């Protein structure tokens, strides 16, 4: 889970927490999906990080769950309250433990986000979506974005854009060369450069994922 493509970030206007926290590490992992990793590996002054080879024996297959999909998988305070109340009444230790930290989480949502009030406070289940995919990846309702695999790169140097996921939105013809030109710095148009990220864009039940999580935990 990491990054944001068409959604704003959650720790900066463009940066999602995981991509922002260690943008260089994220960018280096993304580069392993490229047929030529040296074309997207980020610049670094850290001598302990060796340069990537010109070619890899095998490209990394990376499935990305950005905020674009995880923000559509939510659990409301109302859903949680309805499920947890009878379990608390029955004296469930698990319910008491979960209720303690979830109560704090929903209060934080109310404090940070307008519109998240009372039972309408909505918690996005970012990491659980990834776990759910690992458990149900063969379900055909898991779908990639229309443009996957995508050349998604992470900015590691920007003062305001560190951790930003950058894609090429220009309407340009593709090229096959490996030489930069004055109209294409960074080899964005080259079919031999850039990353190849499989971006997840649909799941078996995003409308009801909160209830799925509750059932998995307590039933």
mmCIF file of C-alpha atoms in Angstrom:
data_model
loop_
_atom_site.group_PDB
_atom_site.id
_atom_site.type_symbol
_atom_site.label_atom_id
_atom_site.label_comp_id
_atom_site.label_asym_id
_atom_site.label_seq_id
_atom_site.Cartn_x
_atom_site.Cartn_y
_atom_site.Cartn_z
ATOM 1 C CA UNK A 1 0.000 0.000 0.000
ATOM 2 C CA UNK A 2 1.396 3.367 -0.904
ATOM 3 C CA UNK A 3 1.166 6.458 -3.033
ATOM 4 C CA UNK A 4 -1.659 8.465 -4.529
ATOM 5 C CA UNK A 5 -2.342 8.876 -8.244
ATOM 6 C CA UNK A 6 -5.544 10.865 -8.766
ATOM 7 C CA UNK A 7 -6.238 11.479 -5.073
ATOM 8 C CA UNK A 8 -4.555 14.094 -2.868
ATOM 9 C CA UNK A 9 -1.976 12.902 -0.372
ATOM 10 C CA UNK A 10 -2.661 12.374 3.307
ATOM 11 C CA UNK A 11 0.493 13.887 4.838
ATOM 12 C CA UNK A 12 1.138 16.583 2.210
ATOM 13 C CA UNK A 13 -1.079 17.829 -0.621
ATOM 14 C CA UNK A 14 0.550 15.249 -2.918
ATOM 15 C CA UNK A 15 2.291 12.764 -0.624
ATOM 16 C CA UNK A 16 0.829 9.585 0.855
ATOM 17 C CA UNK A 17 2.409 8.570 4.174
ATOM 18 C CA UNK A 18 4.333 5.471 3.064
ATOM 19 C CA UNK A 19 5.698 7.034 -0.115
ATOM 20 C CA UNK A 20 6.602 10.227 1.741
ATOM 21 C CA UNK A 21 8.229 8.590 4.777
ATOM 22 C CA UNK A 22 10.973 6.943 2.700
ATOM 23 C CA UNK A 23 10.591 8.221 -0.823
ATOM 24 C CA UNK A 24 14.012 6.943 -1.897
ATOM 25 C CA UNK A 25 13.274 3.388 -0.768
ATOM 26 C CA UNK A 26 9.894 3.435 -2.515
ATOM 27 C CA UNK A 27 11.406 4.833 -5.716
ATOM 28 C CA UNK A 28 14.165 2.213 -5.729
ATOM 29 C CA UNK A 29 11.622 -0.584 -5.348
ATOM 30 C CA UNK A 30 9.541 0.880 -8.170
ATOM 31 C CA UNK A 31 12.669 0.985 -10.342
ATOM 32 C CA UNK A 32 13.010 -2.795 -10.050
ATOM 33 C CA UNK A 33 9.908 -3.094 -12.243
ATOM 34 C CA UNK A 34 11.641 -1.302 -15.115
ATOM 35 C CA UNK A 35 13.313 -3.078 -18.035
ATOM 36 C CA UNK A 36 16.144 -0.602 -17.406
ATOM 37 C CA UNK A 37 16.187 0.310 -13.692
ATOM 38 C CA UNK A 38 18.908 2.926 -14.122
ATOM 39 C CA UNK A 39 16.396 5.077 -16.037
ATOM 40 C CA UNK A 40 14.196 5.626 -12.969
ATOM 41 C CA UNK A 41 16.351 4.910 -9.917
ATOM 42 C CA UNK A 42 16.465 8.123 -7.852
ATOM 43 C CA UNK A 43 19.608 10.182 -7.328
ATOM 44 C CA UNK A 44 21.160 9.753 -3.893
ATOM 45 C CA UNK A 45 24.203 10.964 -1.986
ATOM 46 C CA UNK A 46 24.205 7.862 0.213
ATOM 47 C CA UNK A 47 27.381 5.908 -0.583
ATOM 48 C CA UNK A 48 25.921 2.789 1.028
ATOM 49 C CA UNK A 49 23.347 2.471 -1.750
ATOM 50 C CA UNK A 50 25.052 0.876 -4.762
ATOM 51 C CA UNK A 51 23.954 1.786 -8.285
ATOM 52 C CA UNK A 52 21.475 -0.497 -9.995
ATOM 53 C CA UNK A 53 22.722 -2.625 -12.892
ATOM 54 C CA UNK A 54 21.988 -1.606 -16.449
ATOM 55 C CA UNK A 55 19.843 -4.705 -16.876
ATOM 56 C CA UNK A 56 18.058 -7.080 -14.514
ATOM 57 C CA UNK A 57 17.810 -10.828 -14.951
ATOM 58 C CA UNK A 58 14.151 -10.466 -14.033
ATOM 59 C CA UNK A 59 11.786 -7.539 -13.538
ATOM 60 C CA UNK A 60 9.910 -7.208 -10.262
ATOM 61 C CA UNK A 61 6.138 -7.661 -10.510
ATOM 62 C CA UNK A 62 4.662 -5.004 -8.241
ATOM 63 C CA UNK A 63 0.986 -4.539 -7.447
ATOM 64 C CA UNK A 64 0.293 -1.117 -6.008
ATOM 65 C CA UNK A 65 -2.619 -0.205 -3.745
ATOM 66 C CA UNK A 66 -2.632 3.613 -3.686
ATOM 67 C CA UNK A 67 -5.080 5.834 -1.853
ATOM 68 C CA UNK A 68 -7.211 5.795 -5.009
ATOM 69 C CA UNK A 69 -8.465 2.303 -4.148
ATOM 70 C CA UNK A 70 -7.996 2.137 -0.374
ATOM 71 C CA UNK A 71 -10.086 5.269 0.233
ATOM 72 C CA UNK A 72 -13.037 3.378 -1.242
ATOM 73 C CA UNK A 73 -12.838 0.674 1.449
ATOM 74 C CA UNK A 74 -14.229 2.044 4.689
ATOM 75 C CA UNK A 75 -15.673 1.238 8.081
ATOM 76 C CA UNK A 76 -18.038 3.759 9.642
ATOM 77 C CA UNK A 77 -18.306 4.369 13.352
ATOM 78 C CA UNK A 78 -21.955 3.369 13.084
ATOM 79 C CA UNK A 79 -21.061 0.001 11.556
ATOM 80 C CA UNK A 80 -18.428 -0.555 14.202
ATOM 81 C CA UNK A 81 -20.686 0.467 17.093
ATOM 82 C CA UNK A 82 -23.495 -1.809 15.924
ATOM 83 C CA UNK A 83 -21.148 -4.788 15.686
ATOM 84 C CA UNK A 84 -19.111 -4.190 18.841
ATOM 85 C CA UNK A 85 -21.863 -3.337 21.352
ATOM 86 C CA UNK A 86 -23.277 -6.867 21.843
ATOM 87 C CA UNK A 87 -19.749 -8.269 22.050
ATOM 88 C CA UNK A 88 -18.825 -5.760 24.752
ATOM 89 C CA UNK A 89 -21.995 -6.649 26.632
ATOM 90 C CA UNK A 90 -20.953 -10.296 26.453
ATOM 91 C CA UNK A 91 -17.543 -9.478 27.957
ATOM 92 C CA UNK A 92 -15.387 -10.302 24.925
ATOM 93 C CA UNK A 93 -11.719 -9.433 25.678
ATOM 94 C CA UNK A 94 -11.047 -9.027 21.949
ATOM 95 C CA UNK A 95 -13.949 -6.615 21.606
ATOM 96 C CA UNK A 96 -12.728 -4.560 24.583
ATOM 97 C CA UNK A 97 -9.223 -4.311 23.118
ATOM 98 C CA UNK A 98 -10.417 -3.358 19.631
ATOM 99 C CA UNK A 99 -12.944 -0.881 21.053
ATOM 100 C CA UNK A 100 -10.192 0.921 22.980
ATOM 101 C CA UNK A 101 -7.993 1.795 20.010
ATOM 102 C CA UNK A 102 -10.828 2.226 17.521
ATOM 103 C CA UNK A 103 -12.490 4.777 19.772
ATOM 104 C CA UNK A 104 -9.321 6.862 19.693
ATOM 105 C CA UNK A 105 -9.071 6.427 15.921
ATOM 106 C CA UNK A 106 -12.587 7.698 15.263
ATOM 107 C CA UNK A 107 -12.032 10.678 17.574
ATOM 108 C CA UNK A 108 -8.894 11.523 15.599
ATOM 109 C CA UNK A 109 -10.894 11.373 12.363
ATOM 110 C CA UNK A 110 -13.404 13.837 13.788
ATOM 111 C CA UNK A 111 -10.597 16.173 14.813
ATOM 112 C CA UNK A 112 -8.786 16.115 11.457
ATOM 113 C CA UNK A 113 -11.523 15.800 8.840
ATOM 114 C CA UNK A 114 -14.631 17.940 8.320
ATOM 115 C CA UNK A 115 -17.777 15.863 7.916
ATOM 116 C CA UNK A 116 -16.564 12.925 10.006
ATOM 117 C CA UNK A 117 -19.021 13.337 12.869
ATOM 118 C CA UNK A 118 -20.721 10.765 15.075
ATOM 119 C CA UNK A 119 -21.735 7.541 13.359
ATOM 120 C CA UNK A 120 -20.809 9.074 9.993
ATOM 121 C CA UNK A 121 -17.091 9.132 10.843
ATOM 122 C CA UNK A 122 -15.484 6.910 8.208
ATOM 123 C CA UNK A 123 -12.203 5.026 8.622
ATOM 124 C CA UNK A 124 -10.415 4.027 5.405
ATOM 125 C CA UNK A 125 -8.990 0.518 5.702
ATOM 126 C CA UNK A 126 -5.738 0.999 3.808
ATOM 127 C CA UNK A 127 -3.560 -1.918 4.893
ATOM 128 C CA UNK A 128 -6.427 -4.401 5.402
ATOM 129 C CA UNK A 129 -7.241 -4.066 1.690
ATOM 130 C CA UNK A 130 -3.761 -5.371 0.859
ATOM 131 C CA UNK A 131 -4.146 -8.279 3.279
ATOM 132 C CA UNK A 132 -7.540 -9.045 1.766
ATOM 133 C CA UNK A 133 -5.958 -9.178 -1.688
ATOM 134 C CA UNK A 134 -3.308 -11.616 -0.443
ATOM 135 C CA UNK A 135 -6.099 -13.861 0.835
ATOM 136 C CA UNK A 136 -8.414 -13.590 -2.187
ATOM 137 C CA UNK A 137 -6.166 -12.669 -5.119
ATOM 138 C CA UNK A 138 -7.698 -15.306 -7.395
ATOM 139 C CA UNK A 139 -11.085 -13.579 -7.287
ATOM 140 C CA UNK A 140 -11.694 -12.152 -10.798
ATOM 141 C CA UNK A 141 -13.263 -9.039 -9.293
ATOM 142 C CA UNK A 142 -9.806 -7.771 -8.398
ATOM 143 C CA UNK A 143 -8.947 -5.566 -11.372
ATOM 144 C CA UNK A 144 -6.049 -3.400 -12.480
ATOM 145 C CA UNK A 145 -6.268 0.157 -13.746
ATOM 146 C CA UNK A 146 -7.048 0.501 -17.436
ATOM 147 C CA UNK A 147 -3.483 1.635 -18.209
ATOM 148 C CA UNK A 148 -1.623 -0.986 -16.175
ATOM 149 C CA UNK A 149 1.225 -1.619 -16.121
ATOM 150 C CA UNK A 150 1.830 2.095 -15.579
ATOM 151 C CA UNK A 151 5.010 4.126 -15.506
ATOM 152 C CA UNK A 152 4.598 5.542 -11.994
ATOM 153 C CA UNK A 153 7.604 7.281 -10.467
ATOM 154 C CA UNK A 154 8.076 8.774 -7.006
ATOM 155 C CA UNK A 155 9.577 12.206 -6.508
ATOM 156 C CA UNK A 156 12.392 12.041 -3.960
ATOM 157 C CA UNK A 157 13.864 15.548 -4.126
ATOM 158 C CA UNK A 158 11.058 18.102 -4.288
ATOM 159 C CA UNK A 159 10.653 20.618 -1.486
ATOM 160 C CA UNK A 160 6.866 20.349 -1.661
ATOM 161 C CA UNK A 161 6.376 17.192 -3.717
ATOM 162 C CA UNK A 162 8.499 14.552 -1.984
ATOM 163 C CA UNK A 163 6.637 11.255 -2.094
ATOM 164 C CA UNK A 164 4.415 12.370 -4.962
ATOM 165 C CA UNK A 165 3.538 9.706 -7.520
ATOM 166 C CA UNK A 166 4.262 11.169 -10.945
ATOM 167 C CA UNK A 167 2.782 9.886 -14.196
ATOM 168 C CA UNK A 168 3.035 11.294 -17.706
ATOM 169 C CA UNK A 169 -0.292 12.886 -18.633
ATOM 170 C CA UNK A 170 0.970 14.414 -21.881
ATOM 171 C CA UNK A 171 -0.623 13.457 -25.169
ATOM 172 C CA UNK A 172 2.522 12.331 -26.989
ATOM 173 C CA UNK A 173 3.588 9.568 -29.359
ATOM 174 C CA UNK A 174 5.733 6.839 -27.820
ATOM 175 C CA UNK A 175 9.341 6.422 -28.952
ATOM 176 C CA UNK A 176 11.714 3.474 -28.920
ATOM 177 C CA UNK A 177 14.994 5.259 -28.329
ATOM 178 C CA UNK A 178 16.947 5.508 -25.089
ATOM 179 C CA UNK A 179 18.302 9.015 -25.550
ATOM 180 C CA UNK A 180 16.797 11.997 -23.757
ATOM 181 C CA UNK A 181 15.571 14.848 -25.907
ATOM 182 C CA UNK A 182 14.722 18.462 -25.236
ATOM 183 C CA UNK A 183 11.034 17.525 -25.300
ATOM 184 C CA UNK A 184 11.299 14.431 -23.111
ATOM 185 C CA UNK A 185 13.566 14.766 -20.113
ATOM 186 C CA UNK A 186 13.543 11.570 -18.084
ATOM 187 C CA UNK A 187 12.688 9.192 -20.941
ATOM 188 C CA UNK A 188 8.989 9.183 -20.167
ATOM 189 C CA UNK A 189 8.045 8.383 -23.757
ATOM 190 C CA UNK A 190 10.550 5.594 -24.303
ATOM 191 C CA UNK A 191 9.238 2.052 -24.488
ATOM 192 C CA UNK A 192 12.584 0.870 -23.114
ATOM 193 C CA UNK A 193 12.558 3.002 -19.984
ATOM 194 C CA UNK A 194 10.248 3.801 -17.097
ATOM 195 C CA UNK A 195 8.585 1.669 -14.441
ATOM 196 C CA UNK A 196 5.928 -0.998 -14.940
ATOM 197 C CA UNK A 197 3.509 -0.845 -11.995
ATOM 198 C CA UNK A 198 0.328 -2.908 -11.816
ATOM 199 C CA UNK A 199 -2.038 -0.495 -10.094
ATOM 200 C CA UNK A 200 -5.047 -2.075 -8.407
ATOM 201 C CA UNK A 201 -8.305 -0.269 -9.138
ATOM 202 C CA UNK A 202 -11.157 -2.588 -8.176
ATOM 203 C CA UNK A 203 -11.978 -5.230 -5.578
ATOM 204 C CA UNK A 204 -14.646 -7.883 -4.917
ATOM 205 C CA UNK A 205 -16.646 -5.734 -2.518
ATOM 206 C CA UNK A 206 -15.506 -2.237 -1.735
ATOM 207 C CA UNK A 207 -19.066 -1.154 -0.896
ATOM 208 C CA UNK A 208 -19.257 -3.647 1.985
ATOM 209 C CA UNK A 209 -15.651 -4.045 3.071
ATOM 210 C CA UNK A 210 -16.261 -2.699 6.573
ATOM 211 C CA UNK A 211 -18.710 -5.497 7.298
ATOM 212 C CA UNK A 212 -16.319 -8.043 5.780
ATOM 213 C CA UNK A 213 -13.618 -6.971 8.236
ATOM 214 C CA UNK A 214 -15.992 -7.111 11.197
ATOM 215 C CA UNK A 215 -17.113 -10.621 10.286
ATOM 216 C CA UNK A 216 -13.520 -11.800 9.854
ATOM 217 C CA UNK A 217 -12.548 -10.450 13.266
ATOM 218 C CA UNK A 218 -15.454 -11.493 15.422
ATOM 219 C CA UNK A 219 -17.364 -14.318 13.746
#
